[in-house]
Tab-separated table of C-alpha atoms (C1' of nucleotides) in Angstrom:
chain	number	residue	atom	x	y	z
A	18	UNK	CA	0.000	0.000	0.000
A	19	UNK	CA	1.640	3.539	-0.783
A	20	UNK	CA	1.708	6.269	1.685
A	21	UNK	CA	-0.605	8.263	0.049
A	22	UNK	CA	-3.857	5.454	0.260
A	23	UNK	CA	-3.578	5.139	3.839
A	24	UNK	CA	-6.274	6.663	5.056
A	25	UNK	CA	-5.621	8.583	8.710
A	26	UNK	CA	-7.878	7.737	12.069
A	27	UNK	CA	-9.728	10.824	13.139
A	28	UNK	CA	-7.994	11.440	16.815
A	29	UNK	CA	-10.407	12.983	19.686
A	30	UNK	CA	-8.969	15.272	21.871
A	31	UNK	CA	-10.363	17.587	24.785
A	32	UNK	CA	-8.894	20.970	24.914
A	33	UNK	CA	-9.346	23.363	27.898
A	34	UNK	CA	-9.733	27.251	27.679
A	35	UNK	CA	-10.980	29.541	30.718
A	36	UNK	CA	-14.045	31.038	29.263
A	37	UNK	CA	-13.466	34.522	30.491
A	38	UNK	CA	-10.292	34.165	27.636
A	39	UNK	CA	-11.947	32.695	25.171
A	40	UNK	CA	-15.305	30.126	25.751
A	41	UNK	CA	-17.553	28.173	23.168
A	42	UNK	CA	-19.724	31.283	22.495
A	43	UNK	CA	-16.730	33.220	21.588
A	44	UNK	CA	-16.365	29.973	19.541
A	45	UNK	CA	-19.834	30.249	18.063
A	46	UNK	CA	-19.592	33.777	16.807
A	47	UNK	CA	-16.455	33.371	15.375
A	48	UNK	CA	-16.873	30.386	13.260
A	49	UNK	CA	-13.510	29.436	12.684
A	50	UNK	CA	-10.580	30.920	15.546
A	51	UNK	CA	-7.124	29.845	16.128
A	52	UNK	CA	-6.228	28.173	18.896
A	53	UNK	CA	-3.024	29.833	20.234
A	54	UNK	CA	-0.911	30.202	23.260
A	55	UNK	CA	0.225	26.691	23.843
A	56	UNK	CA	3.592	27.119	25.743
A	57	UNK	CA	4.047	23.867	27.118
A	58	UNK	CA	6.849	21.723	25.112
A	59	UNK	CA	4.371	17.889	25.969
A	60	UNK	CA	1.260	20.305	24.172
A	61	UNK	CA	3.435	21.477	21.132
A	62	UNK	CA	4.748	18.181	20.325
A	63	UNK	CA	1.205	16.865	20.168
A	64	UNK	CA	0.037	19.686	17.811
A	65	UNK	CA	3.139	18.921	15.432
A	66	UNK	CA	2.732	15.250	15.498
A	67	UNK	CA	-0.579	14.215	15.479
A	68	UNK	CA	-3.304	16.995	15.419
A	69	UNK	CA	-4.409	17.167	12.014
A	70	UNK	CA	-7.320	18.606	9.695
A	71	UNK	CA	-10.209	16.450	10.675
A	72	UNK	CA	-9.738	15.723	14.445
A	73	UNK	CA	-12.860	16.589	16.571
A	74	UNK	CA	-12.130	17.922	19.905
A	75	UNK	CA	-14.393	18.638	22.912
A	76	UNK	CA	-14.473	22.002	24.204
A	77	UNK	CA	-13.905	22.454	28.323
A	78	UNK	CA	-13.943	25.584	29.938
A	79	UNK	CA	-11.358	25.347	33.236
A	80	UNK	CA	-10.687	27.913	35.994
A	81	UNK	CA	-13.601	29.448	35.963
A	82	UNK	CA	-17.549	29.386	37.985
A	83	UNK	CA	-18.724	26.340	35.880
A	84	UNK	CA	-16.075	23.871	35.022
A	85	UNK	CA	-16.665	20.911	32.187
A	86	UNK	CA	-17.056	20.221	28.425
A	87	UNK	CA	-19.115	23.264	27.165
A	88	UNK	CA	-19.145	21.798	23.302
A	89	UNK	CA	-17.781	20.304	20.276
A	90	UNK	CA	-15.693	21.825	17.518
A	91	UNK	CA	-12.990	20.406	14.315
A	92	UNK	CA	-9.300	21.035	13.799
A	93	UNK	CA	-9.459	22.739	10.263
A	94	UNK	CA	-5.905	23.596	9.873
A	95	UNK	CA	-3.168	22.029	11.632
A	96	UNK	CA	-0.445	23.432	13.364
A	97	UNK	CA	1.502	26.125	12.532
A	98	UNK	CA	3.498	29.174	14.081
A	99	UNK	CA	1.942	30.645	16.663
A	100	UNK	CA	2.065	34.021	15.949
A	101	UNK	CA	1.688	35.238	19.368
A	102	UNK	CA	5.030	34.113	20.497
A	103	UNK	CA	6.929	36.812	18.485
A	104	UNK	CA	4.058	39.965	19.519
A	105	UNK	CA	5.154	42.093	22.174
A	106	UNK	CA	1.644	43.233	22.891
A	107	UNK	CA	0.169	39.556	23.691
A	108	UNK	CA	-0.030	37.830	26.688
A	109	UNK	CA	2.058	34.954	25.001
A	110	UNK	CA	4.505	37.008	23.939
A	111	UNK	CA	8.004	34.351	24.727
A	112	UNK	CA	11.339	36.592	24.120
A	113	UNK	CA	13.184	33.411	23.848
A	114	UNK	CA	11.797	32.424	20.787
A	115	UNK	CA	13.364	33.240	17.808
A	116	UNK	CA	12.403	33.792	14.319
A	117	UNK	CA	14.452	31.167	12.679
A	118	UNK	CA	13.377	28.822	15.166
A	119	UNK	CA	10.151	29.352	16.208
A	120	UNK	CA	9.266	27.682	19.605
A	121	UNK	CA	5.136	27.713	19.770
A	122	UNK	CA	2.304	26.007	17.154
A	123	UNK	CA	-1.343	27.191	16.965
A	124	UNK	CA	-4.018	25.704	14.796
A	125	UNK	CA	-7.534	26.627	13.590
A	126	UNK	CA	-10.621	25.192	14.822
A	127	UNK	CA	-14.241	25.609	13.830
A	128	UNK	CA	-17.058	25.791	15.864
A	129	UNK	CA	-19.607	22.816	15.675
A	130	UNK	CA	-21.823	22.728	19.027
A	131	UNK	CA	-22.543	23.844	22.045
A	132	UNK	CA	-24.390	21.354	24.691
A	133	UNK	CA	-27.644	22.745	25.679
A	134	UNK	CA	-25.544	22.328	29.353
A	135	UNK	CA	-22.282	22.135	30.376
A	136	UNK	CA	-21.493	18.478	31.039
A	137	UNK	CA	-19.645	19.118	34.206
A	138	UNK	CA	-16.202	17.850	35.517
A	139	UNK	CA	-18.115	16.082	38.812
A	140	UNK	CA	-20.580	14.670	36.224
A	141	UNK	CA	-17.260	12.836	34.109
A	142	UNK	CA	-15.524	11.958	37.227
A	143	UNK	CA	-19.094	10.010	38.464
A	144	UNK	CA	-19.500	8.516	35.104
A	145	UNK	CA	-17.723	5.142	34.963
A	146	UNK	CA	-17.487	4.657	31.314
A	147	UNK	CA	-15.079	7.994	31.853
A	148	UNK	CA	-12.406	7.152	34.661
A	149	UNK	CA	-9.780	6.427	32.015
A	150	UNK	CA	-9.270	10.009	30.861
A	151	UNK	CA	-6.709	12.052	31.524
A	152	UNK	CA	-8.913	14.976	32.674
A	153	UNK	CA	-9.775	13.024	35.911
A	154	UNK	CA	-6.686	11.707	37.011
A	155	UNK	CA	-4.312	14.051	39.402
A	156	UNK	CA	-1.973	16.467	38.541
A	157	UNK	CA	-3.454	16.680	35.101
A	158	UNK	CA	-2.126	20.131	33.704
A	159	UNK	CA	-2.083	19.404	29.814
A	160	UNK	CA	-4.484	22.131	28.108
A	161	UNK	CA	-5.233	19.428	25.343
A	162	UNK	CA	-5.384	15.450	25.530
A	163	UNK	CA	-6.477	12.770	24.008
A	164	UNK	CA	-9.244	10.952	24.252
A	165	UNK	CA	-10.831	7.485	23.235
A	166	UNK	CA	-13.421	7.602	20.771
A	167	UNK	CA	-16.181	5.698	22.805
A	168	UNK	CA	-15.146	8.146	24.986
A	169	UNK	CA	-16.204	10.968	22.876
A	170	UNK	CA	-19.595	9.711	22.426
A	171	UNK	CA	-20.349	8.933	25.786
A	172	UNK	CA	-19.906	12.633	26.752
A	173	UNK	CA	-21.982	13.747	23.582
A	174	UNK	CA	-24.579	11.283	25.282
A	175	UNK	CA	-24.678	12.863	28.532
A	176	UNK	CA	-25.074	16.126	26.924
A	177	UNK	CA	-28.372	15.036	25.444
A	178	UNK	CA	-29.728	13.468	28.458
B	8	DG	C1'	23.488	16.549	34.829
B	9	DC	C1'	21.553	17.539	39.445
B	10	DC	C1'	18.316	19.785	42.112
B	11	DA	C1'	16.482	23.782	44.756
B	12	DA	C1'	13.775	27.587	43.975
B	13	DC	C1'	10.428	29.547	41.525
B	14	DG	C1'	6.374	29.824	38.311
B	15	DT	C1'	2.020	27.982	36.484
B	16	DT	C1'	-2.172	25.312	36.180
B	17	DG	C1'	-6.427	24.406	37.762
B	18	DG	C1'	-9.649	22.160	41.074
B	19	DC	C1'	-11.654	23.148	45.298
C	14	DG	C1'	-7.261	32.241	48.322
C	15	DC	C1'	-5.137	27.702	49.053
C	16	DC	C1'	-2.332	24.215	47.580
C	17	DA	C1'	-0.948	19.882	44.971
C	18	DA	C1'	1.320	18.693	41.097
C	19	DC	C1'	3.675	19.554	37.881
C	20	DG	C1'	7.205	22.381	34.436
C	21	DT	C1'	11.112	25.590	33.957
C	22	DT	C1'	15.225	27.981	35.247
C	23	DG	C1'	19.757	28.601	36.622
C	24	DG	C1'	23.677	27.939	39.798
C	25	DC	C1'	26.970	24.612	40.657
DNA sequence: GCCAACGTTGGC
DNA sequence: GCCAACGTTGGC
C-alpha cells in the first residue's frame, strides 16, 4: 500500500480554555478561531505530530464558575506558528523564541456545538465509562489530551440526556 | 546533569 | 485564596 492510500484515524482530543479568555460562544460567533498560546513543550509536540485537519475535539472551559465540556468543535488547519510568540503586545509574547526557530504552534478550529448544558467535571468523574481520561486523574495540567473515541460519544450522550 | 527555587495550572 | 502537582530555570 503507498503512503498516500492510507487513510488517517480521526484522533479525539479535549482541549481546555478559561471562558473569560476565550469560551464556546466566543467559539460560536467566530466560526472558525485559532487556537493559540500553547507554551508547554508535551502540548506542542502533540500539535506537530498528530493533530491534524479532521480531528474533533471537545471544548472544556477550566478555571472558571462552571467547570466541564461546554461543546464540540474540528481542527481545520493544523499546526503552525503561533504568531503570538513573536508579539510584544500579547499575553504569550516568549522573548526566547526566535524567528528562525520558532518555539510555539497554533491551529484553527471551527465551531460545531454547544451542549444545551455544560457536562460538568463532577458529572465525568461520576461517570464510569469515563475514569480512564486524563482529565480526571491528578496532577493533570495538559491544556489538550487525548481521548478514546467511545469516549467521545459517551460525553456527547450525557449532553443530550 | 543535578536539584532547589520559583512559576504555572487548575480544582476546590 | 489555598495548595498539589507539575514544568522551567539557573547555579553549581
Amino acid at each position: 500500500m503507498t503512503k498516500e492510500t492510507v487513510r488517517q484515524k480521526t484522533n479525539y482530543w479535549i482541549m481546555k480554555s478559561e471562558p473569560d479568555e476565550f469560551s464556546i460562544d466566543d467559539l460560536q460567533k467566530k466560526g472558525i478561531s485559532i487556537w493559540d498560546g500553547i507554551r508547554n513543550y508535551q502540548v506542542r509536540n502533540m500539535i506537530r505530530n498528530e493533530i491534524k485537519v479532521g480531528d474533533i475535539a471537545l471544548f472544556y472551559h477550566s478555571s472558571a464558575k462552571d467547570i466541564g465540556v461546554a461543546g464540540v468543535m474540528r481542527v481545520v488547519k493544523a499546526g503552525y506558528i503561533d504568531p503570538t510568540q513573536f508579539d510584544k503586545n500579547s499575553n504569550y509574547y516568549d522573548p526566547k523564541s526566535k524567528k528562525e526557530s520558532p518555539r510555539w504552534l497554533s491551529f484553527d478550529v471551527e465551531f460545531d456545538t454547544k451542549f444545551n448544558k455544560l457536562i460538568s467535571l463532577s458529572k465525568i468523574k461520576q461517570n464510569p465509562k469515563l475514569q480512564n481520561m486524563v482529565l480526571v486523574k491528578r496532577g493533570n495540567r495538559l491544556s489538550i489530551s487525548k481521548i478514546e473515541k467511545e469516549e467521545f460519544y459517551e460525553i456527547s450522550k450525557m449532553a443530550q440526556i
